[in-house]
XYZ file of N, CA, C and O in Angstrom:
812
model
N 0.363 -1.443 0.119
C -0.290 -0.224 -0.212
C 1.219 1.432 0.016
O 1.768 1.489 1.104
N 0.881 2.068 -1.660
C 1.938 3.405 -0.967
C 1.309 4.215 -2.298
O 0.571 3.964 -2.972
N 1.299 5.447 -1.584
C 1.201 6.751 -2.138
C 1.748 8.011 -1.961
O 2.468 7.881 -1.302
N 2.220 7.296 -3.732
C 3.405 8.624 -3.501
C 3.043 10.033 -3.200
O 3.954 10.540 -2.823
N 2.243 10.977 -3.249
C 2.016 12.427 -2.580
C 1.810 12.194 -1.695
O 2.391 13.174 -0.582
N 1.530 11.256 -0.839
C 1.772 11.074 0.136
C 2.639 11.371 1.158
O 3.202 12.035 2.258
N 3.423 10.381 0.222
C 5.190 9.813 1.309
C 5.845 11.272 0.740
O 6.567 11.800 1.413
N 6.013 11.485 -0.587
C 6.692 13.493 -0.717
C 5.824 14.586 0.205
O 6.984 15.426 0.699
N 4.964 14.610 0.726
C 4.352 15.311 1.655
C 4.660 15.129 3.451
O 5.869 15.898 3.424
N 5.111 13.559 3.407
C 5.267 13.458 4.994
C 6.812 13.704 4.321
O 7.436 14.121 5.367
N 7.413 13.300 3.718
C 9.483 13.505 3.581
C 9.533 15.448 3.877
O 10.068 16.394 3.735
N 8.696 15.953 2.664
C 8.314 17.616 2.736
C 8.501 18.315 3.409
O 9.647 18.626 4.056
N 7.715 18.093 4.218
C 8.090 18.942 5.786
C 8.390 18.598 6.730
O 9.099 18.961 7.477
N 8.710 17.307 6.943
C 10.270 17.566 7.466
C 11.357 17.894 7.014
O 12.328 18.681 8.535
N 11.786 17.360 5.785
C 13.031 18.422 5.157
C 12.342 19.516 5.481
O 13.949 21.030 6.207
N 11.826 20.390 5.124
C 11.650 22.189 5.273
C 11.044 22.323 7.116
O 12.041 23.763 7.441
N 11.079 21.871 7.827
C 11.554 21.958 9.419
C 12.161 22.690 10.152
O 12.817 21.391 9.895
N 12.556 23.393 10.417
C 13.649 23.701 11.287
C 12.876 23.700 13.241
O 12.370 24.837 13.115
N 14.106 23.153 13.650
C 13.765 23.577 14.946
C 13.790 23.585 15.417
O 14.871 24.814 15.085
N 13.363 24.632 16.799
C 13.366 25.927 16.920
C 15.107 26.161 18.095
O 14.859 24.980 18.473
N 15.282 27.220 18.092
C 16.631 27.350 18.706
C 16.420 27.286 20.436
O 16.677 27.465 20.016
N 17.805 27.346 20.917
C 17.926 27.904 22.091
C 17.379 28.777 22.665
O 17.059 29.368 23.397
N 18.478 29.535 21.171
C 17.460 31.261 22.035
C 18.368 31.897 23.010
O 17.542 32.948 23.561
N 19.476 32.183 23.251
C 20.108 31.973 24.524
C 19.979 31.424 25.964
O 20.121 31.955 26.274
N 19.405 30.171 25.219
C 18.871 29.051 26.610
C 20.226 29.030 26.669
O 20.929 28.193 26.464
N 20.256 28.099 27.965
C 21.019 27.055 28.718
C 20.707 25.782 27.908
O 20.623 25.098 26.956
N 22.144 25.071 27.787
C 22.539 23.885 26.931
C 20.941 22.659 27.297
O 20.959 21.922 26.351
N 20.862 23.042 28.053
C 19.408 21.652 28.821
C 18.430 22.024 28.634
O 17.328 21.091 27.299
N 17.855 23.063 28.042
C 16.937 23.719 27.220
C 16.846 23.784 25.331
O 15.696 23.299 25.298
N 17.809 23.856 25.594
C 17.862 23.532 23.579
C 18.129 22.401 23.150
O 17.276 21.801 22.119
N 18.704 21.748 24.532
C 19.234 20.106 23.659
C 17.335 19.438 24.939
O 17.138 18.422 23.480
N 16.579 19.922 25.177
C 15.183 19.419 25.357
C 13.954 19.916 24.443
O 13.481 18.893 23.853
N 14.882 20.548 24.226
C 14.279 21.557 22.487
C 13.697 20.864 21.686
O 13.370 20.388 20.819
N 14.849 20.182 21.574
C 15.810 19.319 20.369
C 14.831 18.734 20.060
O 14.627 18.129 18.942
N 15.462 17.800 20.665
C 14.811 16.500 21.565
C 12.840 16.021 20.948
O 12.603 15.177 20.570
N 12.316 16.693 21.622
C 11.227 16.842 21.128
C 11.364 17.482 20.058
O 10.032 17.118 19.513
N 11.642 18.168 19.488
C 11.343 18.747 17.673
C 11.169 17.167 16.937
O 10.772 16.943 16.700
N 12.565 16.244 17.581
C 12.183 15.655 17.001
C 11.192 14.228 17.202
O 11.474 13.584 16.047
N 10.944 14.499 18.243
C 9.447 13.247 18.465
C 8.767 13.439 17.567
O 8.083 13.124 17.411
N 8.490 15.220 17.408
C 7.278 16.035 16.675
C 7.372 15.321 16.135
O 6.478 14.841 14.925
N 8.866 15.470 14.562
C 8.752 14.528 13.277
C 8.423 13.829 12.945
O 7.550 13.300 12.508
N 8.823 12.490 14.048
C 8.364 11.594 14.256
C 6.829 11.119 13.471
O 6.483 10.571 13.335
N 6.219 11.856 15.644
C 5.057 12.062 15.419
C 4.474 12.416 14.206
O 3.261 11.199 13.862
N 4.803 13.106 13.995
C 4.047 13.949 12.127
C 4.219 13.089 11.056
O 3.096 12.623 10.471
N 5.287 12.444 11.056
C 4.912 11.218 9.531
C 4.582 10.312 10.268
O 3.978 9.582 9.165
N 4.089 9.764 10.697
C 3.276 8.251 11.901
C 1.942 8.874 11.536
O 1.160 7.682 11.182
N 2.067 10.161 11.946
C 0.158 10.052 12.138
C -0.293 10.757 10.660
O -1.595 9.893 9.668
N 0.839 11.221 9.375
C 0.465 11.324 8.373
C 0.002 9.588 7.350
O -1.230 9.668 6.634
N 0.700 8.867 7.473
C 0.493 7.535 7.151
C -0.371 6.625 7.482
O -1.676 6.279 7.027
N -0.475 7.008 8.628
C -1.248 6.195 9.716
C -3.355 6.544 9.407
O -3.665 6.392 8.642
N -3.250 8.276 8.964
C -3.891 8.928 8.734
C -5.136 8.405 7.445
O -6.617 8.238 6.696
N -3.946 8.527 6.139
C -4.178 8.549 5.029
C -4.470 6.911 4.893
O -5.736 6.834 4.167
N -3.601 5.994 5.274
C -3.874 4.611 4.798
C -5.602 4.390 5.082
O -6.368 3.452 4.502
N -5.584 4.962 6.576
C -7.099 5.157 7.047
C -8.722 5.404 6.167
O -8.981 4.887 5.416
N -8.026 6.861 6.014
C -9.440 7.605 4.537
C -9.127 7.307 3.680
O -10.396 7.205 2.640
N -8.036 7.103 3.028
C -8.359 6.501 1.628
C -8.826 4.314 1.784
O -9.899 4.644 0.389
N -8.740 3.907 2.671
C -9.580 2.511 3.287
C -11.132 3.667 3.329
O -12.461 2.330 3.005
N -11.033 3.861 4.041
C -12.605 4.840 4.184
C -13.088 4.349 5.518
O -12.910 3.703 6.201
N -13.458 5.516 5.655
C -13.114 5.692 8.240
C -14.719 6.209 8.428
O -15.727 7.060 7.440
N -15.551 4.996 8.967
C -17.309 5.402 9.208
C -16.934 6.883 10.326
O -15.981 6.910 11.056
N -17.675 7.869 9.475
C -17.334 8.857 10.512
C -19.017 9.394 11.073
O -20.156 9.032 10.452
N -19.134 10.549 12.224
C -20.457 11.140 12.418
C -21.336 12.423 12.035
O -20.374 13.048 12.784
N -22.103 12.327 11.495
C -22.367 13.999 10.752
C -22.846 14.571 11.701
O -24.363 13.812 11.762
N -23.034 15.379 12.130
C -24.180 16.242 13.080
C -24.454 17.492 12.231
O -24.121 18.669 11.440
N -25.965 17.517 12.104
C -26.812 17.489 10.491
C -27.382 19.540 11.865
O -27.065 19.576 12.709
N -27.757 20.114 11.725
C -28.131 21.472 11.992
C -29.581 21.301 12.420
O -28.957 22.369 13.277
N -29.462 20.428 12.445
C -31.083 19.753 13.288
C -30.920 19.294 14.478
O -31.663 19.322 15.571
N -29.747 19.304 14.659
C -28.934 18.167 16.181
C -28.938 16.698 14.814
O -28.355 15.887 16.054
N -29.353 16.278 14.138
C -29.479 14.922 14.343
C -27.782 14.613 14.331
O -27.239 15.189 13.760
N -27.365 13.525 14.794
C -26.055 12.937 13.821
C -26.346 11.036 12.901
O -27.330 10.398 13.284
N -25.509 11.477 12.203
C -26.191 10.022 11.268
C -24.808 9.221 10.993
O -23.313 10.256 10.797
N -24.087 8.652 10.767
C -23.238 8.127 10.112
C -23.152 8.337 8.735
O -23.839 7.953 7.371
N -22.050 8.766 8.135
C -21.329 8.826 6.949
C -20.121 7.589 6.486
O -19.383 7.114 7.660
N -19.527 7.819 5.222
C -18.141 6.859 5.252
C -17.556 7.666 4.367
O -18.294 8.057 3.655
N -16.132 8.795 5.349
C -15.259 9.504 4.233
C -14.134 8.720 3.949
O -13.931 8.200 4.747
N -13.757 9.335 2.881
C -12.483 8.394 1.671
C -12.224 10.092 1.199
O -12.836 10.370 0.732
N -10.938 9.355 1.403
C -9.694 10.607 0.082
C -9.338 9.912 -0.491
O -9.345 8.070 -0.807
N -8.709 10.050 -1.330
C -8.679 9.205 -3.524
C -7.317 9.476 -3.666
O -6.904 10.215 -2.144
N -6.704 8.512 -3.783
C -5.116 8.044 -3.575
C -4.252 9.220 -4.399
O -3.166 8.990 -3.542
N -4.460 9.583 -5.126
C -3.651 11.288 -5.329
C -3.430 12.649 -4.230
O -3.450 13.446 -4.362
N -5.302 12.414 -3.011
C -5.094 13.477 -1.905
C -5.411 14.115 -2.220
O -5.344 15.430 -1.834
N -6.775 14.187 -3.162
C -7.673 15.591 -3.850
C -8.599 15.526 -3.825
O -9.422 16.684 -3.732
N -9.326 14.118 -3.185
C -10.764 14.456 -3.536
C -11.260 14.198 -2.147
O -11.199 12.656 -1.669
N -12.258 14.364 -1.053
C -12.842 13.608 -0.069
C -14.163 13.318 -1.001
O -15.017 14.374 -0.973
N -15.224 11.971 0.248
C -16.153 11.830 -0.553
C -16.865 11.349 0.613
O -16.303 10.863 1.187
N -17.500 12.012 0.632
C -18.705 11.541 1.581
C -19.901 10.445 1.066
O -20.748 10.696 0.721
N -19.886 9.582 1.534
C -21.280 9.258 1.483
C -22.157 8.642 2.610
O -21.946 8.760 3.855
N -23.381 9.704 2.781
C -24.599 8.692 3.543
C -25.536 8.110 2.768
O -25.924 9.090 2.000
N -25.980 7.080 3.589
C -27.428 6.483 2.778
C -26.716 5.640 1.089
O -28.301 6.120 0.596
N -25.993 5.654 0.810
C -25.500 5.811 -0.435
C -25.660 6.494 -1.405
O -24.893 6.114 -2.180
N -25.739 7.155 -0.883
C -25.419 8.077 -1.171
C -23.986 9.235 -1.417
O -23.895 9.912 -0.378
N -23.885 9.836 -2.647
C -22.033 10.462 -2.626
C -22.448 11.652 -2.901
O -22.634 12.132 -3.710
N -21.078 12.483 -1.987
C -20.627 13.557 -2.810
C -19.505 14.267 -2.556
O -18.026 13.523 -1.232
N -18.450 14.462 -3.764
C -17.687 14.681 -3.663
C -17.010 16.032 -3.385
O -17.363 16.665 -3.799
N -15.847 16.506 -2.756
C -15.533 17.975 -2.502
C -13.932 17.940 -2.280
O -13.372 17.030 -1.741
N -13.382 18.679 -3.848
C -12.489 18.564 -3.869
C -11.841 19.286 -2.755
O -11.699 20.526 -1.868
N -10.323 19.465 -2.810
C -9.915 19.963 -1.170
C -9.460 21.216 -1.319
O -9.767 21.757 -0.408
N -9.066 21.313 -2.378
C -9.191 22.553 -2.940
C -10.061 24.226 -2.641
O -9.874 25.404 -2.267
N -11.025 23.215 -2.372
C -12.742 23.595 -2.111
C -13.263 24.172 -0.181
O -13.523 24.556 -0.257
N -12.283 23.691 0.483
C -11.920 23.681 1.644
C -11.717 25.298 2.497
O -9.852 24.282 2.104
N -12.336 25.758 3.047
C -11.533 27.246 3.585
C -10.694 26.837 4.852
O -9.828 27.001 5.129
N -11.402 25.997 5.304
C -10.294 25.986 7.096
C -10.927 24.346 7.509
O -12.112 24.508 7.296
N -10.500 24.262 8.699
C -10.961 22.897 9.628
C -10.585 23.611 11.039
O -9.307 23.384 11.439
N -11.763 23.390 11.751
C -11.654 23.727 13.060
C -11.591 22.349 13.978
O -12.586 21.498 13.459
N -10.797 22.893 15.379
C -11.364 21.739 16.529
C -12.491 22.913 17.019
O -11.803 23.497 18.070
N -13.216 21.777 17.373
C -14.454 22.275 18.519
C -13.574 22.621 19.545
O -13.895 23.027 21.206
N -12.947 21.526 19.888
C -11.836 21.314 21.492
C -11.258 22.675 21.505
O -11.112 22.822 22.504
N -10.886 23.563 20.236
C -10.324 24.638 21.102
C -10.794 25.151 21.347
O -10.369 26.515 22.117
N -11.584 25.405 20.287
C -12.951 27.088 20.679
C -14.057 26.852 20.473
O -14.676 26.446 19.332
N -14.619 26.055 20.736
C -16.107 25.212 20.760
C -16.786 26.578 20.115
O -17.951 26.690 19.546
N -16.695 27.782 21.202
C -17.601 29.262 20.843
C -17.839 29.572 19.035
O -18.536 30.131 18.202
N -16.339 29.768 18.562
C -15.854 29.794 17.467
C -16.356 29.115 16.313
O -17.337 29.146 15.072
N -16.915 27.876 16.753
C -16.036 26.233 15.970
C -17.723 26.526 15.664
O -18.848 26.415 15.006
N -18.934 26.742 17.103
C -20.313 26.614 16.689
C -20.930 28.298 15.969
O -21.823 27.736 14.883
N -20.019 28.985 15.651
C -19.795 30.538 15.409
C -19.792 30.604 13.063
O -20.662 30.489 12.861
N -18.858 29.641 13.304
C -17.915 29.191 12.053
C -19.421 28.063 11.334
O -19.498 28.993 10.267
N -19.889 27.842 12.292
C -20.582 26.451 11.446
C -21.939 26.790 11.527
O -22.734 25.946 10.810
N -22.707 27.958 11.634
C -23.721 27.884 12.645
C -24.362 27.481 13.220
O -25.932 25.989 12.365
N -24.113 25.694 13.684
C -24.778 24.152 14.297
C -24.414 24.812 15.615
O -23.263 24.311 16.176
N -25.569 25.379 16.435
C -25.139 25.537 17.840
C -24.963 24.348 18.445
O -25.005 23.985 19.783
N -25.708 23.020 17.940
C -25.082 21.375 18.139
C -23.764 20.817 17.781
O -23.851 19.762 18.410
N -23.334 21.495 17.373
C -21.539 20.798 17.943
C -21.274 21.557 19.133
O -20.888 22.405 19.691
N -20.146 19.723 19.720
C -20.046 20.170 21.362
C -18.259 20.044 20.973
O -17.752 19.816 19.738
N -17.991 19.906 22.382
C -16.130 19.638 21.682
C -15.958 19.014 21.658
O -14.428 18.972 20.996
N -16.190 17.360 21.394
C -15.962 16.602 20.201
C -15.957 16.638 19.169
O -15.701 15.460 18.058
N -16.380 17.681 18.089
C -17.122 17.936 16.383
C -15.235 18.771 16.166
O -14.531 19.052 16.946
N -15.096 17.938 15.258
C -14.312 19.245 14.312
C -15.238 19.538 12.319
O -15.979 18.979 12.706
N -15.055 20.635 12.497
C -15.778 21.984 11.834
C -14.863 21.647 10.529
O -13.484 22.416 10.554
N -15.896 21.519 9.382
C -14.810 21.620 8.323
C -15.663 22.564 7.089
O -16.659 22.831 6.334
N -14.964 23.819 6.668
C -15.462 24.866 6.681
C -15.200 25.300 4.943
O -14.155 24.885 4.154
N -16.975 25.076 3.866
C -16.005 24.647 2.437
C -16.464 26.428 1.700
O -16.868 27.469 2.632
N -16.477 26.398 0.698
C -16.941 27.379 -0.253
C -18.402 27.282 -0.242
O -18.879 26.915 0.101
N -18.896 28.965 -0.153
C -20.075 29.105 -0.456
C -21.490 28.758 0.638
O -22.079 28.847 0.869
N -19.863 29.342 1.707
C -20.069 29.124 2.766
C -20.852 27.955 3.318
O -22.184 27.975 4.676
N -21.045 26.653 2.890
C -21.603 25.600 3.438
C -20.476 24.789 4.559
O -18.980 25.012 4.857
N -21.031 23.521 5.279
C -19.703 23.835 6.143
C -20.163 21.777 6.253
O -21.756 21.549 6.463
N -19.105 21.182 7.306
C -19.626 19.727 8.110
C -19.533 20.090 8.928
O -18.204 20.273 9.314
N -19.688 18.794 9.773
C -19.613 19.017 10.940
C -19.654 17.833 11.112
O -19.841 16.917 10.904
N -18.150 17.214 11.881
C -18.192 15.106 12.568
C -17.464 15.516 13.920
O -17.565 16.351 14.514
N -18.718 14.325 14.648
C -18.197 13.948 16.161
C -18.044 13.244 15.967
O -17.881 12.051 15.620
N -15.875 13.102 16.932
C -15.770 11.482 17.595
C -15.865 11.506 19.013
O -16.547 12.060 19.860
N -15.145 10.598 19.062
C -15.513 9.857 19.819
C -14.009 10.721 21.808
O -13.764 9.942 22.301
N -12.782 10.561 20.704
C -11.894 10.035 20.875
C -11.305 11.761 20.553
O -11.215 11.817 19.682
N -10.889 12.234 22.031
C -10.394 13.949 20.990
C -8.911 13.864 20.456
O -8.346 14.536 19.071
N -8.078 12.980 20.207
C -6.902 11.842 20.179
C -7.228 11.767 18.229
O -6.834 12.544 17.617
N -8.425 11.351 17.893
C -8.871 11.038 17.006
C -9.124 12.369 16.390
O -9.093 11.993 14.561
N -9.945 13.263 16.516
C -11.076 14.436 16.323
C -8.920 15.374 15.892
O -9.009 15.604 15.174
N -8.555 15.260 16.562
C -7.459 15.805 17.204
C -6.068 15.604 15.317
O -5.467 16.655 14.580
N -5.678 14.215 15.076
C -5.818 13.460 14.204
C -5.895 13.978 12.770
O -5.448 14.696 12.140
N -7.741 13.792 12.850
C -8.721 14.358 11.013
C -7.736 15.743 11.011
O -7.987 16.288 10.223
N -8.277 17.140 12.385
C -8.403 18.762 11.996
C -7.108 18.643 11.822
O -6.912 19.642 10.358
N -5.531 17.650 11.693
C -4.053 18.070 11.673
C -3.551 17.727 10.244
O -3.943 18.715 9.700
N -3.982 16.826 9.704
C -3.762 16.308 8.914
C -4.724 16.854 7.536
O -4.802 16.384 6.282
N -6.618 17.246 7.781
C -6.602 17.751 6.386
C -6.667 19.163 6.367
O -6.421 19.744 5.824
N -5.775 19.760 7.885
C -4.800 21.084 7.539
C -4.144 20.967 6.858
O -3.932 22.063 5.637
N -3.333 20.219 6.338
C -1.847 20.141 6.144
C -2.678 19.077 4.516
O -1.973 20.191 3.623
N -3.109 18.757 4.103
C -3.538 18.046 3.369
C -4.428 19.321 2.168
O -3.852 19.369 0.901
N -5.492 19.728 3.052
C -6.256 20.850 2.581
C -5.175 22.280 1.692
O -5.072 22.548 0.934
N -4.394 22.319 2.632
C -3.525 23.842 2.235
C -2.759 23.685 1.949
O -2.742 24.327 0.468
N -2.009 22.210 1.355
C -0.822 21.798 0.459
C -2.078 21.898 -1.167
O -1.026 22.149 -1.118
N -2.771 20.612 -1.035
C -3.903 21.089 -2.251
C -4.504 22.247 -2.764
O -4.179 22.597 -3.440
N -4.673 22.947 -1.611
C -4.953 24.390 -2.229
C -3.515 25.103 -2.345
O -3.465 26.096 -4.064
N -2.027 25.271 -2.072
C -0.837 25.626 -2.692
C -0.711 25.568 -3.896
O -0.802 26.045 -4.555
N -0.535 23.919 -4.154
C -0.664 23.469 -5.474
C -1.476 24.287 -6.272
O -0.961 23.834 -7.818
N -3.375 24.135 -6.434
C -4.011 24.501 -6.899
C -3.505 25.311 -7.724
O -3.746 25.131 -9.002
N -3.250 26.828 -6.749
C -3.003 27.654 -7.161
C -1.259 27.889 -7.163
O -1.261 28.994 -8.122
N -0.982 27.694 -7.392
C 0.349 27.610 -8.230
C 1.075 28.084 -6.893
O 2.088 28.670 -7.673
N 0.439 28.359 -5.876
C 2.126 28.744 -4.943
C 2.324 27.716 -3.911
O 2.243 27.303 -3.208
N 3.575 26.047 -4.274
C 3.958 25.754 -3.992
C 5.345 26.037 -3.644
O 6.010 25.102 -2.999
N 5.788 27.809 -3.096
C 6.945 27.459 -2.356
C 6.909 27.699 -0.640
O 6.240 26.910 -0.175
N 6.626 29.213 -0.591
C 6.547 30.295 0.390
C 5.857 29.313 1.270
O 5.303 28.941 2.749
N 4.330 29.262 0.716
C 2.915 28.671 0.913
C 2.669 27.561 1.298
O 1.951 27.275 2.779
N 3.506 26.561 0.900
C 3.485 24.662 1.139
C 4.321 24.956 1.916
O 3.954 24.224 2.884
N 5.695 25.174 2.462
C 7.078 25.094 3.617
C 5.589 26.058 4.829
O 5.902 25.353 6.059
N 5.144 26.753 4.637
C 4.261 27.613 5.713
C 3.214 26.099 6.278
O 3.014 26.867 7.758
N 2.284 26.034 5.082
C 1.318 25.276 5.760
C 2.255 23.911 6.376
O 1.380 23.224 7.714
N 3.576 23.079 5.657
C 3.925 22.562 6.484
C 4.881 22.329 7.735
O 4.676 21.820 9.425
N 5.117 23.744 8.227
C 5.477 24.292 9.139
C 4.998 24.060 10.164
O 4.291 24.103 11.490
N 3.193 25.168 9.629
C 2.101 25.187 10.444
C 1.742 23.877 11.166
O 1.226 23.202 12.619
N 1.410 22.207 10.630
C 1.547 20.954 10.264
C 2.085 21.031 12.144
O 1.594 19.882 12.560
N 3.332 20.844 12.211
C 4.586 20.050 12.729
C 4.742 20.793 13.920
O 4.033 20.513 14.368
N 3.768 21.986 13.534
C 3.883 22.993 15.361
C 2.668 22.764 16.144
O 2.886 22.981 17.634
N 1.581 22.340 14.536
C 0.510 21.411 16.493
C 0.904 20.648 17.254
O 1.004 20.198 17.555
N 1.518 19.778 15.881
C 1.980 17.915 16.364
C 2.680 18.066 17.923
O 2.787 17.695 18.573
N 3.425 19.232 17.803
C 4.504 19.244 18.859
C 4.036 19.633 19.978
O 4.356 19.611 21.203
N 3.196 21.158 19.391
C 2.383 21.953 21.047
C 1.287 20.574 21.180
O 1.201 20.500 22.928
N 1.084 19.431 20.455
C -0.115 18.516 21.524
C 0.997 17.835 22.659
O 1.005 16.838 23.295
N 2.674 17.587 21.637
C 3.616 16.379 22.178
C 3.895 17.344 23.776
O 3.761 16.606 24.627
N 4.368 18.429 23.799
C 4.297 19.235 24.592
C 4.078 18.966 25.709
O 3.977 18.589 26.887
N 2.258 19.167 25.365
C 1.373 19.239 25.858
C 1.155 17.762 27.087
O -0.144 17.334 28.296
N 1.580 16.582 26.412
C 1.454 15.313 26.956
C 2.489 14.703 28.023
O 2.341 14.849 28.753
N 3.119 15.554 27.286
C 4.570 15.516 28.415
C 3.837 16.027 29.242
O 3.989 16.244 30.068
N 3.233 17.840 29.090
C 2.835 17.873 30.897
C 2.645 17.620 31.573
O 2.326 17.511 32.874
N 1.354 17.152 30.684
C 0.448 16.285 31.696
C 0.823 14.690 32.380
O 0.584 15.012 33.673
N 1.617 14.362 31.738
C 2.509 13.146 31.948
C 2.991 13.550 33.322
O 2.864 13.080 34.693
N 3.979 14.845 33.417
C 4.619 14.997 34.734
C 3.838 15.744 35.762
O 4.109 15.048 36.875
N 2.962 16.341 35.474
C 1.880 16.878 36.551
C 1.282 15.882 36.863
O 0.959 15.819 38.101
N 0.926 14.763 36.254
C 0.406 13.057 36.460
C 1.730 12.014 37.715
O 0.659 11.894 39.197
N 2.306 12.549 37.432
C 3.471 11.565 37.981
C 3.327 12.978 39.932
O 3.559 12.170 40.758
N 3.907 13.747 39.492
C 4.258 15.349 40.295
C 2.928 14.669 41.654
O 3.245 14.729 42.932
N 1.575 14.862 41.195
C 0.432 14.372 41.960
C 0.622 13.047 42.871
O 0.323 12.999 44.065
N 1.955 12.604 42.552
C 1.710 10.595 42.497
C 2.680 11.019 43.922
O 3.090 9.892 43.959
N 3.834 12.110 43.628
C 5.010 12.454 44.123
C 4.445 11.936 46.149
O 3.144 12.711 46.131
């Protein structure tokens, strides 16, 4: 199972990402920061590969309608990572990734997600996909980690696709990739801090 463009993306954003420097801090701080950056690169590659494989095969998801109804659907990406297809009750809707304007996690800002989606039934376990012509899709997840993987990978894929479609494959592509890696690194640091806090409480 290989997807050339996914592999190119995975390698590209790792090569283009520059780990933060120590910025005048002590050696231990700089070493720790570099180690987190290395872990983030590895985590990012693994996330992209795992997410791509699942989405190309098709993933069962829960869509939240404007009335609050929750409908099971199947979402899949084509092998070129150019189109997201959503199937509900045997009917398919194809969404070119360049038509996705933004992807938001309601877990980060619930009020903003509800405002952007115009859906008061969105909760903090949801991800909101904003499309052109003020259209929106809202998906609910059972696991916040799965929700965040979806949000971050879809941001990477849609941002890269827009940059490629409209001919901005240089600096803009690098910005998309850097933003993705920084989000992964923030999640990694948050997990590390939670672990340290938990260990401290047990002391």
